[in-house]
mmCIF file of C-alpha atoms in Angstrom:
data_model
loop_
_atom_site.group_PDB
_atom_site.id
_atom_site.type_symbol
_atom_site.label_atom_id
_atom_site.label_comp_id
_atom_site.label_asym_id
_atom_site.label_seq_id
_atom_site.Cartn_x
_atom_site.Cartn_y
_atom_site.Cartn_z
ATOM 1 C CA MET A 114 -1.481 -70.628 55.885
ATOM 2 C CA VAL A 115 -1.898 -66.917 56.542
ATOM 3 C CA ARG A 116 -5.505 -65.715 56.505
ATOM 4 C CA THR A 117 -7.050 -62.363 55.704
ATOM 5 C CA GLY A 118 -10.007 -60.420 57.064
ATOM 6 C CA ALA A 119 -12.205 -62.618 54.855
ATOM 7 C CA PHE A 120 -11.927 -65.177 57.676
ATOM 8 C CA ALA A 121 -13.153 -62.784 60.383
ATOM 9 C CA TYR A 122 -16.251 -60.899 61.460
ATOM 10 C CA ALA A 123 -17.271 -58.291 64.022
ATOM 11 C CA LYS A 124 -20.773 -57.692 65.364
ATOM 12 C CA TYR A 125 -22.445 -56.047 68.326
ATOM 13 C CA GLY A 126 -25.596 -55.974 70.443
ATOM 14 C CA TYR A 127 -26.732 -53.431 73.019
ATOM 15 C CA GLU A 128 -26.740 -54.642 76.629
ATOM 16 C CA THR A 129 -29.539 -54.224 79.151
ATOM 17 C CA THR A 130 -27.168 -54.518 82.118
ATOM 18 C CA PHE A 131 -23.556 -53.382 82.036
ATOM 19 C CA ALA A 132 -21.165 -56.202 81.043
ATOM 20 C CA THR A 133 -23.922 -58.835 80.983
ATOM 21 C CA ALA A 134 -23.420 -60.431 77.594
ATOM 22 C CA VAL A 135 -26.208 -60.387 75.016
ATOM 23 C CA THR A 136 -26.385 -61.986 71.590
ATOM 24 C CA ALA A 137 -24.243 -59.855 69.304
ATOM 25 C CA ASP A 138 -25.880 -59.908 65.884
ATOM 26 C CA LYS A 139 -25.736 -56.340 64.536
ATOM 27 C CA LYS A 140 -23.535 -55.070 61.728
ATOM 28 C CA PHE A 141 -21.639 -51.808 62.291
ATOM 29 C CA GLY A 142 -21.816 -50.606 58.693
ATOM 30 C CA PHE A 143 -20.466 -51.119 55.194
ATOM 31 C CA GLN A 144 -16.797 -52.054 54.862
ATOM 32 C CA ASP A 145 -16.459 -52.388 58.638
ATOM 33 C CA ARG A 146 -12.983 -52.985 59.959
ATOM 34 C CA VAL A 147 -11.172 -53.168 63.265
ATOM 35 C CA SER A 148 -8.634 -50.353 63.055
ATOM 36 C CA SER A 149 -7.148 -50.902 66.534
ATOM 37 C CA TRP A 150 -7.707 -53.354 69.355
ATOM 38 C CA THR A 151 -5.755 -53.650 72.592
ATOM 39 C CA LEU A 152 -6.199 -55.551 75.843
ATOM 40 C CA THR A 153 -3.966 -54.915 78.838
ATOM 41 C CA ASN A 154 -3.735 -56.425 82.310
ATOM 42 C CA ASN A 155 -1.781 -53.445 83.694
ATOM 43 C CA ARG A 156 1.125 -55.514 84.960
ATOM 44 C CA ILE A 157 2.924 -54.130 88.029
ATOM 45 C CA ASN A 158 6.636 -54.864 88.299
ATOM 46 C CA LEU A 159 7.766 -55.511 91.876
ATOM 47 C CA ALA A 160 11.451 -54.900 92.545
ATOM 48 C CA GLN A 161 13.440 -56.057 95.532
ATOM 49 C CA LEU A 162 16.417 -54.937 97.536
ATOM 50 C CA ASN A 163 19.779 -56.417 96.616
ATOM 51 C CA GLN A 164 18.887 -57.210 92.964
ATOM 52 C CA ILE A 165 18.192 -55.309 89.745
ATOM 53 C CA GLU A 166 15.781 -57.793 88.123
ATOM 54 C CA PRO A 167 12.043 -57.719 88.856
ATOM 55 C CA ASN A 168 11.235 -60.109 91.663
ATOM 56 C CA LYS A 169 7.490 -60.589 91.144
ATOM 57 C CA PHE A 170 4.674 -59.499 88.870
ATOM 58 C CA ALA A 171 1.299 -58.308 90.106
ATOM 59 C CA TYR A 172 -1.644 -57.367 87.897
ATOM 60 C CA GLY A 173 -4.109 -54.492 87.983
ATOM 61 C CA GLN A 174 -7.290 -53.749 86.022
ATOM 62 C CA GLN A 175 -8.234 -55.572 82.879
ATOM 63 C CA GLN A 176 -8.719 -52.835 80.294
ATOM 64 C CA GLY A 177 -9.498 -53.050 76.612
ATOM 65 C CA THR A 178 -9.838 -50.512 73.808
ATOM 66 C CA LEU A 179 -11.422 -51.059 70.417
ATOM 67 C CA SER A 180 -11.782 -48.769 67.417
ATOM 68 C CA MET A 181 -14.155 -49.624 64.564
ATOM 69 C CA ASN A 182 -14.176 -47.861 61.194
ATOM 70 C CA TYR A 183 -16.998 -48.235 58.697
ATOM 71 C CA ILE A 184 -19.168 -46.447 56.137
ATOM 72 C CA LEU A 185 -22.376 -44.946 57.509
ATOM 73 C CA SER A 186 -25.247 -47.132 56.307
ATOM 74 C CA SER A 187 -27.954 -47.013 58.987
ATOM 75 C CA PRO A 188 -28.893 -44.813 61.958
ATOM 76 C CA TRP A 189 -28.761 -47.502 64.660
ATOM 77 C CA VAL A 190 -25.172 -46.694 65.683
ATOM 78 C CA PHE A 191 -26.489 -43.507 67.304
ATOM 79 C CA GLY A 192 -28.016 -45.774 69.944
ATOM 80 C CA ALA A 193 -24.539 -46.078 71.487
ATOM 81 C CA ILE A 194 -24.689 -42.362 72.336
ATOM 82 C CA TYR A 195 -28.382 -41.601 72.733
ATOM 83 C CA GLY A 196 -29.952 -44.881 73.844
ATOM 84 C CA VAL A 197 -33.225 -46.247 72.470
ATOM 85 C CA PRO A 198 -35.020 -43.810 70.122
ATOM 86 C CA SER A 199 -38.689 -42.941 70.104
ATOM 87 C CA VAL A 200 -40.507 -44.011 66.940
ATOM 88 C CA GLY A 201 -43.483 -42.372 65.249
ATOM 89 C CA ALA A 202 -46.187 -44.173 63.320
ATOM 90 C CA ILE A 203 -45.495 -45.062 59.695
ATOM 91 C CA SER A 204 -46.965 -42.480 57.329
ATOM 92 C CA ASN A 205 -46.594 -42.748 53.544
ATOM 93 C CA GLY A 206 -44.306 -45.704 54.148
ATOM 94 C CA VAL A 207 -41.932 -43.775 56.438
ATOM 95 C CA ALA A 208 -41.397 -43.738 60.216
ATOM 96 C CA THR A 209 -39.280 -41.194 62.117
ATOM 97 C CA HIS A 210 -36.841 -42.485 64.744
ATOM 98 C CA SER A 211 -35.807 -39.729 67.150
ATOM 99 C CA TYR A 212 -32.643 -39.624 69.282
ATOM 100 C CA PRO A 213 -32.754 -39.008 72.178
ATOM 101 C CA HIS A 214 -36.096 -40.567 73.114
ATOM 102 C CA ALA A 215 -38.761 -37.865 73.221
ATOM 103 C CA SER A 216 -39.961 -38.778 76.727
ATOM 104 C CA ASN A 217 -36.558 -39.493 78.278
ATOM 105 C CA GLY A 218 -34.323 -36.732 76.979
ATOM 106 C CA GLN A 219 -30.540 -36.964 76.838
ATOM 107 C CA PRO A 220 -29.513 -40.112 78.760
ATOM 108 C CA LYS A 221 -27.244 -39.504 81.745
ATOM 109 C CA ASN A 222 -25.946 -43.065 81.856
ATOM 110 C CA VAL A 223 -23.715 -44.867 79.387
ATOM 111 C CA ARG A 224 -25.268 -47.505 77.154
ATOM 112 C CA SER A 225 -22.988 -50.519 76.901
ATOM 113 C CA ALA A 226 -22.744 -53.200 74.258
ATOM 114 C CA THR A 227 -21.415 -56.695 73.735
ATOM 115 C CA VAL A 228 -19.029 -56.938 70.788
ATOM 116 C CA GLU A 229 -18.060 -60.289 69.314
ATOM 117 C CA ILE A 230 -15.032 -60.567 67.044
ATOM 118 C CA ALA A 231 -14.188 -63.946 65.566
ATOM 119 C CA PHE A 232 -11.384 -65.368 63.469
ATOM 120 C CA ASP A 233 -11.498 -68.626 61.558
ATOM 121 C CA ALA A 234 -8.318 -70.355 62.725
ATOM 122 C CA SER A 235 -9.569 -73.910 62.210
ATOM 123 C CA ASP A 236 -6.465 -74.907 60.255
ATOM 124 C CA SER A 237 -4.382 -74.339 63.360
ATOM 125 C CA GLY A 238 -5.816 -77.483 64.925
ATOM 126 C CA SER A 239 -6.894 -75.652 68.077
ATOM 127 C CA GLY A 240 -10.229 -74.362 66.807
ATOM 128 C CA ASP A 241 -11.519 -70.919 65.938
ATOM 129 C CA ILE A 242 -10.929 -67.798 68.041
ATOM 130 C CA VAL A 243 -14.112 -66.081 69.210
ATOM 131 C CA ARG A 244 -13.607 -63.185 71.589
ATOM 132 C CA THR A 245 -16.554 -61.641 73.445
ATOM 133 C CA LEU A 246 -16.010 -58.115 74.727
ATOM 134 C CA LYS A 247 -18.518 -57.133 77.399
ATOM 135 C CA GLY A 248 -19.355 -53.717 78.775
ATOM 136 C CA CYS A 249 -18.184 -51.899 75.642
ATOM 137 C CA ILE A 250 -18.859 -48.181 75.992
ATOM 138 C CA THR A 251 -18.493 -45.702 73.151
ATOM 139 C CA ASN A 252 -16.063 -42.941 74.025
ATOM 140 C CA SER A 253 -16.559 -41.064 70.757
ATOM 141 C CA LEU A 254 -18.522 -41.420 67.529
ATOM 142 C CA ALA A 255 -17.128 -39.382 64.635
ATOM 143 C CA LEU A 256 -18.679 -38.890 61.185
ATOM 144 C CA SER A 257 -16.697 -37.357 58.346
ATOM 145 C CA THR A 258 -16.892 -36.954 54.595
ATOM 146 C CA THR A 259 -15.030 -35.135 51.868
ATOM 147 C CA VAL A 260 -15.643 -34.537 48.181
ATOM 148 C CA GLY A 261 -15.490 -37.803 46.262
ATOM 149 C CA GLN A 262 -15.628 -39.987 49.372
ATOM 150 C CA THR A 263 -18.087 -41.909 51.518
ATOM 151 C CA VAL A 264 -19.430 -40.810 54.905
ATOM 152 C CA ASP A 265 -16.988 -42.562 57.223
ATOM 153 C CA VAL A 266 -17.564 -43.399 60.871
ATOM 154 C CA THR A 267 -14.939 -43.919 63.547
ATOM 155 C CA GLN A 268 -16.286 -45.453 66.753
ATOM 156 C CA ASP A 269 -13.802 -45.534 69.619
ATOM 157 C CA MET A 270 -14.756 -47.829 72.495
ATOM 158 C CA SER A 271 -13.362 -49.189 75.717
ATOM 159 C CA TYR A 272 -14.400 -52.314 77.572
ATOM 160 C CA GLY A 273 -13.880 -53.718 81.020
ATOM 161 C CA ARG A 274 -14.527 -57.439 80.714
ATOM 162 C CA GLU A 275 -13.359 -60.248 78.482
ATOM 163 C CA ASP A 276 -13.488 -63.936 79.321
ATOM 164 C CA VAL A 277 -11.629 -66.912 77.895
ATOM 165 C CA PRO A 278 -12.241 -67.007 74.114
ATOM 166 C CA ALA A 279 -14.514 -69.619 72.615
ATOM 167 C CA THR A 280 -13.312 -71.917 69.847
ATOM 168 C CA THR A 281 -16.427 -72.108 67.668
ATOM 169 C CA PHE A 282 -18.114 -69.305 65.766
ATOM 170 C CA SER A 283 -21.238 -68.188 67.660
ATOM 171 C CA GLY A 284 -24.025 -68.852 65.195
ATOM 172 C CA GLY A 285 -21.400 -69.792 62.637
ATOM 173 C CA SER A 286 -21.881 -66.675 60.538
ATOM 174 C CA ALA A 287 -21.208 -62.985 60.118
ATOM 175 C CA PRO A 288 -23.685 -60.413 61.501
ATOM 176 C CA ALA A 289 -27.072 -59.957 59.891
ATOM 177 C CA LYS A 290 -27.401 -56.916 57.667
ATOM 178 C CA PRO A 291 -29.745 -54.129 58.765
ATOM 179 C CA THR A 292 -33.125 -54.351 57.066
ATOM 180 C CA ASN A 293 -32.663 -50.817 55.879
ATOM 181 C CA GLU A 294 -29.148 -49.778 54.794
ATOM 182 C CA PHE A 295 -27.638 -47.373 52.293
ATOM 183 C CA PRO A 296 -24.014 -46.311 51.607
ATOM 184 C CA TYR A 297 -24.013 -42.560 52.246
ATOM 185 C CA THR A 298 -21.424 -40.467 50.392
ATOM 186 C CA PHE A 299 -20.475 -36.777 50.177
ATOM 187 C CA ALA A 300 -23.125 -36.366 47.454
ATOM 188 C CA HIS A 301 -25.832 -37.293 49.974
ATOM 189 C CA ALA A 302 -24.777 -34.644 52.531
ATOM 190 C CA ARG A 303 -26.046 -31.110 53.123
ATOM 191 C CA LEU A 304 -24.944 -28.490 55.660
ATOM 192 C CA LYS A 305 -26.922 -25.532 56.984
ATOM 193 C CA VAL A 306 -25.645 -22.926 59.464
ATOM 194 C CA ALA A 307 -27.804 -20.137 60.941
ATOM 195 C CA ASP A 308 -30.676 -20.917 58.526
ATOM 196 C CA ALA A 309 -28.400 -20.686 55.474
ATOM 197 C CA VAL A 310 -27.210 -23.574 53.319
ATOM 198 C CA ILE A 311 -23.411 -23.556 53.088
ATOM 199 C CA ALA A 312 -22.397 -23.849 49.435
ATOM 200 C CA GLN A 313 -19.317 -25.517 47.959
ATOM 201 C CA VAL A 314 -18.482 -27.529 51.090
ATOM 202 C CA GLN A 315 -15.295 -29.538 50.581
ATOM 203 C CA ASP A 316 -15.266 -31.605 53.745
ATOM 204 C CA LEU A 317 -17.281 -31.952 56.904
ATOM 205 C CA ASP A 318 -17.069 -33.801 60.200
ATOM 206 C CA ILE A 319 -18.888 -34.038 63.510
ATOM 207 C CA THR A 320 -17.778 -35.854 66.670
ATOM 208 C CA PHE A 321 -19.931 -36.938 69.615
ATOM 209 C CA THR A 322 -17.746 -37.416 72.696
ATOM 210 C CA GLN A 323 -19.294 -38.872 75.846
ATOM 211 C CA ASN A 324 -16.154 -38.536 77.975
ATOM 212 C CA SER A 325 -17.171 -41.862 79.484
ATOM 213 C CA ASP A 326 -15.058 -43.998 81.773
ATOM 214 C CA MET A 327 -15.000 -47.357 83.543
ATOM 215 C CA LEU A 328 -15.453 -47.883 87.266
ATOM 216 C CA TRP A 329 -13.573 -50.603 89.136
ATOM 217 C CA GLY A 330 -14.085 -51.892 92.663
ATOM 218 C CA LEU A 331 -12.354 -54.131 95.165
ATOM 219 C CA ASN A 332 -12.446 -57.904 94.689
ATOM 220 C CA SER A 333 -12.353 -57.862 90.870
ATOM 221 C CA HIS A 334 -9.852 -56.888 88.209
ATOM 222 C CA GLN A 335 -12.734 -56.329 85.757
ATOM 223 C CA ALA A 336 -14.852 -53.176 85.531
ATOM 224 C CA VAL A 337 -18.076 -53.158 87.532
ATOM 225 C CA SER A 338 -19.799 -50.144 85.968
ATOM 226 C CA SER A 339 -19.365 -47.070 83.770
ATOM 227 C CA TYR A 340 -20.292 -43.406 83.831
ATOM 228 C CA ARG A 341 -20.251 -40.364 81.577
ATOM 229 C CA ARG A 342 -19.094 -36.803 82.082
ATOM 230 C CA VAL A 343 -19.811 -33.661 80.018
ATOM 231 C CA PHE A 344 -21.167 -34.472 76.557
ATOM 232 C CA ASP A 345 -19.105 -32.649 73.904
ATOM 233 C CA ILE A 346 -20.308 -32.242 70.318
ATOM 234 C CA THR A 347 -17.720 -30.662 68.058
ATOM 235 C CA GLY A 348 -16.934 -30.493 64.355
ATOM 236 C CA ARG A 349 -15.539 -28.594 61.436
ATOM 237 C CA PHE A 350 -16.265 -27.825 57.798
ATOM 238 C CA ARG A 351 -14.238 -26.408 54.924
ATOM 239 C CA ALA A 352 -15.891 -24.475 52.120
ATOM 240 C CA SER A 353 -15.085 -21.860 49.491
ATOM 241 C CA TRP A 354 -14.522 -18.415 50.988
ATOM 242 C CA LEU A 355 -17.408 -16.480 49.461
ATOM 243 C CA ASP A 356 -18.238 -13.781 52.026
ATOM 244 C CA LYS A 357 -17.515 -12.464 55.540
ATOM 245 C CA THR A 358 -20.449 -14.138 57.298
ATOM 246 C CA ARG A 359 -18.479 -16.877 59.068
ATOM 247 C CA LEU A 360 -15.702 -14.436 59.926
ATOM 248 C CA GLU A 361 -18.227 -12.183 61.655
ATOM 249 C CA ASN A 362 -19.653 -15.192 63.508
ATOM 250 C CA VAL A 363 -16.235 -15.617 65.108
ATOM 251 C CA LEU A 364 -15.579 -11.899 65.666
ATOM 252 C CA ASN A 365 -18.975 -11.313 67.282
ATOM 253 C CA GLN A 366 -18.207 -13.705 70.108
ATOM 254 C CA VAL A 367 -15.985 -11.116 71.709
ATOM 255 C CA GLU A 368 -17.309 -7.712 72.694
ATOM 256 C CA ALA A 369 -15.156 -6.029 70.069
ATOM 257 C CA GLY A 370 -16.990 -7.849 67.278
ATOM 258 C CA THR A 371 -17.806 -6.070 64.019
ATOM 259 C CA SER A 372 -21.383 -5.471 65.148
ATOM 260 C CA GLY A 373 -20.225 -4.116 68.487
ATOM 261 C CA ASN A 374 -22.347 -6.683 70.314
ATOM 262 C CA PHE A 375 -21.368 -9.867 72.098
ATOM 263 C CA THR A 376 -23.186 -12.968 70.786
ATOM 264 C CA GLU A 377 -22.705 -16.284 72.548
ATOM 265 C CA THR A 378 -23.907 -18.375 69.603
ATOM 266 C CA VAL A 379 -24.551 -17.727 65.913
ATOM 267 C CA GLY A 380 -28.346 -17.794 66.390
ATOM 268 C CA GLY A 381 -30.998 -18.608 63.832
ATOM 269 C CA THR A 382 -34.063 -20.830 63.824
ATOM 270 C CA ILE A 383 -31.813 -23.692 62.711
ATOM 271 C CA GLU A 384 -28.325 -23.032 64.012
ATOM 272 C CA LEU A 385 -26.765 -26.232 62.660
ATOM 273 C CA GLU A 386 -28.248 -28.873 60.384
ATOM 274 C CA ILE A 387 -26.394 -31.792 58.823
ATOM 275 C CA VAL A 388 -28.481 -34.019 56.564
ATOM 276 C CA PHE A 389 -27.566 -37.320 54.950
ATOM 277 C CA THR A 390 -30.258 -38.496 52.529
ATOM 278 C CA ASN A 391 -30.578 -40.896 49.618
ATOM 279 C CA GLY A 392 -32.859 -38.408 47.852
ATOM 280 C CA GLN A 393 -35.716 -40.883 47.458
ATOM 281 C CA SER A 394 -39.315 -40.545 48.622
ATOM 282 C CA GLY A 395 -42.012 -42.682 50.215
ATOM 283 C CA ALA A 396 -40.976 -46.089 51.515
ATOM 284 C CA ASN A 397 -37.615 -45.749 49.732
ATOM 285 C CA LEU A 398 -36.616 -42.659 51.725
ATOM 286 C CA LYS A 399 -33.574 -42.969 53.996
ATOM 287 C CA THR A 400 -32.570 -39.782 55.803
ATOM 288 C CA ILE A 401 -30.447 -38.961 58.863
ATOM 289 C CA THR A 402 -30.813 -35.390 60.127
ATOM 290 C CA ILE A 403 -28.578 -33.934 62.842
ATOM 291 C CA LEU A 404 -29.858 -30.714 64.409
ATOM 292 C CA GLY A 405 -27.571 -28.740 66.703
ATOM 293 C CA SER A 406 -28.457 -25.850 68.980
ATOM 294 C CA GLY A 407 -26.161 -23.399 70.719
ATOM 295 C CA LEU A 408 -23.647 -23.230 67.847
ATOM 296 C CA ALA A 409 -20.387 -21.487 68.715
ATOM 297 C CA PRO A 410 -17.572 -21.299 66.151
ATOM 298 C CA THR A 411 -14.176 -21.791 67.764
ATOM 299 C CA ASN A 412 -11.894 -20.464 65.070
ATOM 300 C CA ILE A 413 -11.616 -19.714 61.368
ATOM 301 C CA ASN A 414 -8.688 -20.764 59.186
ATOM 302 C CA ILE A 415 -8.136 -19.346 55.690
ATOM 303 C CA THR A 416 -6.044 -21.316 53.188
ATOM 304 C CA GLY A 417 -5.113 -20.966 49.524
ATOM 305 C CA ILE A 418 -4.210 -17.286 49.299
ATOM 306 C CA GLU A 419 -1.480 -17.931 46.761
ATOM 307 C CA PRO A 420 -1.233 -17.817 42.972
ATOM 308 C CA VAL A 421 -3.962 -19.725 41.079
ATOM 309 C CA GLU A 422 -5.163 -21.732 44.083
ATOM 310 C CA PRO A 423 -8.751 -21.875 45.397
ATOM 311 C CA VAL A 424 -9.298 -20.042 48.671
ATOM 312 C CA PHE A 425 -11.124 -21.920 51.416
ATOM 313 C CA GLU A 426 -12.349 -21.090 54.896
ATOM 314 C CA GLU A 427 -12.309 -23.771 57.568
ATOM 315 C CA ILE A 428 -14.539 -23.364 60.600
ATOM 316 C CA GLU A 429 -14.193 -25.350 63.812
ATOM 317 C CA TRP A 430 -17.250 -25.309 66.056
ATOM 318 C CA GLN A 431 -19.070 -26.727 69.070
ATOM 319 C CA VAL A 432 -22.762 -27.001 69.887
ATOM 320 C CA LYS A 433 -24.443 -27.310 73.255
ATOM 321 C CA SER A 434 -26.847 -30.076 72.239
ATOM 322 C CA CYS A 435 -27.959 -32.198 69.294
ATOM 323 C CA THR A 436 -30.907 -34.294 68.224
ATOM 324 C CA VAL A 437 -30.854 -36.923 65.487
ATOM 325 C CA SER A 438 -33.961 -37.866 63.522
ATOM 326 C CA CYS A 439 -33.944 -40.737 61.060
ATOM 327 C CA ASP A 440 -36.621 -41.373 58.442
ATOM 328 C CA ASN A 441 -36.948 -44.836 56.912
ATOM 329 C CA SER A 442 -39.457 -47.626 56.340
ATOM 330 C CA ILE A 443 -38.625 -49.536 59.555
ATOM 331 C CA SER A 444 -41.400 -49.572 62.142
ATOM 332 C CA ALA A 445 -39.076 -50.294 65.091
ATOM 333 C CA ALA A 446 -35.410 -49.479 65.615
ATOM 334 C CA GLU A 447 -33.138 -52.474 65.084
ATOM 335 C CA GLU A 448 -31.685 -52.329 68.555
#
């Protein structure tokens, strides 16, 4: 009998030591799904003189990739990029969780996780299939939303170790739900650039890219560590074309700009602010605020200049750094 995703689950837990398995019991988000999943042993074909068929097979690194898609429902996924947050005291029923940790700053090492994905194959007679992926590092974390849709997350990961699968569900159940979760949609999002709220935004996305990689060593086909390179934070938004402000932001980053002055970034007290909030107050408040500094638009695209069509401007941008603050009623991050 063929089975659907109703017979499967995926959950994760942050590791203390790279590729040392921990109990995976965290839920990624609402409507989580495995969009792609590949494991390779990097087979090496060895040819031989006097024949055209391969003579032997050798095997290189064990490498796995995993992509999870889900609806943003809690802030804890930012821990894959920023590590453990600092947490303020609860006031009026709300605590603020800050990424990165106030005393540590932007982490220079990669935070790994154990991901467990299981499939109920008991009817096969050989037991269930429970795969434990160790040393999972997040390559990129992308958030996007558009009018009429949810705030969707794509988390692309790679992993360096996987052992023989187990045949019994670990704990026998799906991951526990976060204590504090909420399905964010486009209606719960707000965008501010250079101290000004951008009106009539049609779609918005932001991507955190660690440019992380695995490290292998002699005497093992599995990864022994991981490291990260330059941290890139990029994004785009599309809104109604109402004025020339964004156009001048792009033009002023060359010396021939309309103001006649070179400006490296757009400036402002708040250069970039993306807020996702449920609009409640007190202990019911759930807010995720992304603040970016060093905002530099990359290009501007204008669409819709044709009969009876709305005209939009699309801006692609990059920031030098970001902080994420999350307000909710939880006294400690569910790490």
